[in-house]
mmCIF file of C-alpha atoms in Angstrom:
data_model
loop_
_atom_site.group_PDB
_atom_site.id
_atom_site.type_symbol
_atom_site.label_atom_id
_atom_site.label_comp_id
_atom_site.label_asym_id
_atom_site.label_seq_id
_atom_site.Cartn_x
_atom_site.Cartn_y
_atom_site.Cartn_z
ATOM 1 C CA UNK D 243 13.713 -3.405 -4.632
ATOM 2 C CA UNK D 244 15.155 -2.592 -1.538
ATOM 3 C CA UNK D 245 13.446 -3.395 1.976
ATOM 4 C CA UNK D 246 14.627 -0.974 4.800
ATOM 5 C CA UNK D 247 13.349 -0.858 8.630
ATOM 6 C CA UNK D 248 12.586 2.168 10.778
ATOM 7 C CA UNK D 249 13.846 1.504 14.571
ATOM 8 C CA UNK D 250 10.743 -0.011 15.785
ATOM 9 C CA UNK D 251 10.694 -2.889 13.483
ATOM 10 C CA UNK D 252 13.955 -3.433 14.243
ATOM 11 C CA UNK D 253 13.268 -3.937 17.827
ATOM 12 C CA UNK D 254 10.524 -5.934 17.395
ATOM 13 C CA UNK D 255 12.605 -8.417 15.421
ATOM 14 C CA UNK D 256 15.111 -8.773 17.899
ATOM 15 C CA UNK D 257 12.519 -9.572 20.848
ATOM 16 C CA UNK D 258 10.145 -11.905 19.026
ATOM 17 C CA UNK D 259 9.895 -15.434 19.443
ATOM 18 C CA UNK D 260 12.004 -17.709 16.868
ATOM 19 C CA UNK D 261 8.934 -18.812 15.017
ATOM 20 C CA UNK D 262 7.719 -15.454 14.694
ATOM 21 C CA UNK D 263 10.847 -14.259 13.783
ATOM 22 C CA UNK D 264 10.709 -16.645 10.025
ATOM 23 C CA UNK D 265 6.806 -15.437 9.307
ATOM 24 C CA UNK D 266 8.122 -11.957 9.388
ATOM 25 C CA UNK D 267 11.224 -12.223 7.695
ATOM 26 C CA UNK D 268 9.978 -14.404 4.800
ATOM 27 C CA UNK D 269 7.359 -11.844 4.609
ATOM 28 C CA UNK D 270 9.752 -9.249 4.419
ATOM 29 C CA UNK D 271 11.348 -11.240 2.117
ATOM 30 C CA UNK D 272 8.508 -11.656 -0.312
ATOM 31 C CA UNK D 273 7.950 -7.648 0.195
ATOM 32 C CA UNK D 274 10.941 -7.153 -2.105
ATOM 33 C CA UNK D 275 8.946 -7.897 -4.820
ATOM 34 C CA UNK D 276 5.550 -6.869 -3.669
ATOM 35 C CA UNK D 277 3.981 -9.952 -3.017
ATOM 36 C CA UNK D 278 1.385 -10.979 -0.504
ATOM 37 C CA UNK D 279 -1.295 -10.119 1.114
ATOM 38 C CA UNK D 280 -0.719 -6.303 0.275
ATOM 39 C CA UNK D 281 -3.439 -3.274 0.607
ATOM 40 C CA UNK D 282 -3.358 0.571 0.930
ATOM 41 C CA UNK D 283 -4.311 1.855 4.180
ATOM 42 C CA UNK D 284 -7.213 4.272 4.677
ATOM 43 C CA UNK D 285 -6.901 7.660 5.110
ATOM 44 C CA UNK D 286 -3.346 7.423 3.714
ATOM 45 C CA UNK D 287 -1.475 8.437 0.542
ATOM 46 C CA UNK D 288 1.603 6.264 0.881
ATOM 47 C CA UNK D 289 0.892 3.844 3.432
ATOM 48 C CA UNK D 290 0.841 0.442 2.708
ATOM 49 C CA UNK D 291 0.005 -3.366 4.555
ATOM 50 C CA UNK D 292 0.844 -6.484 4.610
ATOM 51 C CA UNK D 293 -1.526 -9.257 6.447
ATOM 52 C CA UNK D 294 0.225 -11.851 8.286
ATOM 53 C CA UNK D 295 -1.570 -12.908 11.000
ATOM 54 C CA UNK D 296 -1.661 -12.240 13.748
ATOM 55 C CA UNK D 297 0.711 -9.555 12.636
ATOM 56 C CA UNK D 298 0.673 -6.609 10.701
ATOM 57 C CA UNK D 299 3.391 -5.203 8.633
ATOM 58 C CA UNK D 300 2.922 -1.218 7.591
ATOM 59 C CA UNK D 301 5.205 0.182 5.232
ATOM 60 C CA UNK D 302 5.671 2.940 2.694
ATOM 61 C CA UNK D 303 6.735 2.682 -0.916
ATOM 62 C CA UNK D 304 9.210 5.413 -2.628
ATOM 63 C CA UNK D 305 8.528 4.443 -6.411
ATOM 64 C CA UNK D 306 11.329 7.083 -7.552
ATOM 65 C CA UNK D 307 13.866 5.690 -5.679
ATOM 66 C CA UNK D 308 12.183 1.811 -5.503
ATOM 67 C CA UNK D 309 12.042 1.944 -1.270
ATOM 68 C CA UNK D 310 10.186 0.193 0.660
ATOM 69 C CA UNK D 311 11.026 1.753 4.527
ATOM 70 C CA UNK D 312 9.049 -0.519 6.982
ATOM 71 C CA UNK D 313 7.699 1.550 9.775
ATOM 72 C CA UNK D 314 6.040 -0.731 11.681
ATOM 73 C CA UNK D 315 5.493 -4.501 13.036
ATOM 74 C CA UNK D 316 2.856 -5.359 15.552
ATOM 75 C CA UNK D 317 -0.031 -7.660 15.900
ATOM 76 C CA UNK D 318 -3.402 -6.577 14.422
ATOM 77 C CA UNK D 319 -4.518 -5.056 17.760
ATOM 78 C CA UNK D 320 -2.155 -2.629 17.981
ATOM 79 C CA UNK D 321 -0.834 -1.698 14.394
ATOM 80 C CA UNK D 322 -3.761 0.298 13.222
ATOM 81 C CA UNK D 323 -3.625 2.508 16.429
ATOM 82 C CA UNK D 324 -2.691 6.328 16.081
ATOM 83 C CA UNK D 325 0.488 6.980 18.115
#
């Protein structure tokens, strides 16, 4: 399965600290295969998340064309806020 990231992720990659930086990517990492701590949002038809605290990964899963398009990365604070 194929893991791709929206600008925003992106970004928050490249600005977080180094240690940071290895939770999320082996999280990513284990996202290829849908492992973790995974549940579907509320309220959503296609939104997915993954629990890594104190961070928040939310994603959405094509199962036609086996996607998985990060949208966003932020700590648990902020990720579940509209805008």
């Amino acid at each position: 399965m194929k893991v791709e990231l929206k600008k925003q992720p992106k970004k928050y990659m490249e600005k977080c600290l180094r240690s940071d930086y290895a939770k999320i990517s082996d999280a990513l990492i284990k996202l290829e295969t849908l492992q973790g701590n995974i549940r579907k949002m509320e309220g959503s038809d296609d939104e997915y998340r993954v629990k890594i605290p104190p961070f928040r990964i939310i994603f959405k899963y094509d199962r036609v064309n086996k996607v998985i398009l990060v949208t966003k990365i932020k700590t648990r604070g902020d990720a579940y806020k509209k805008g």
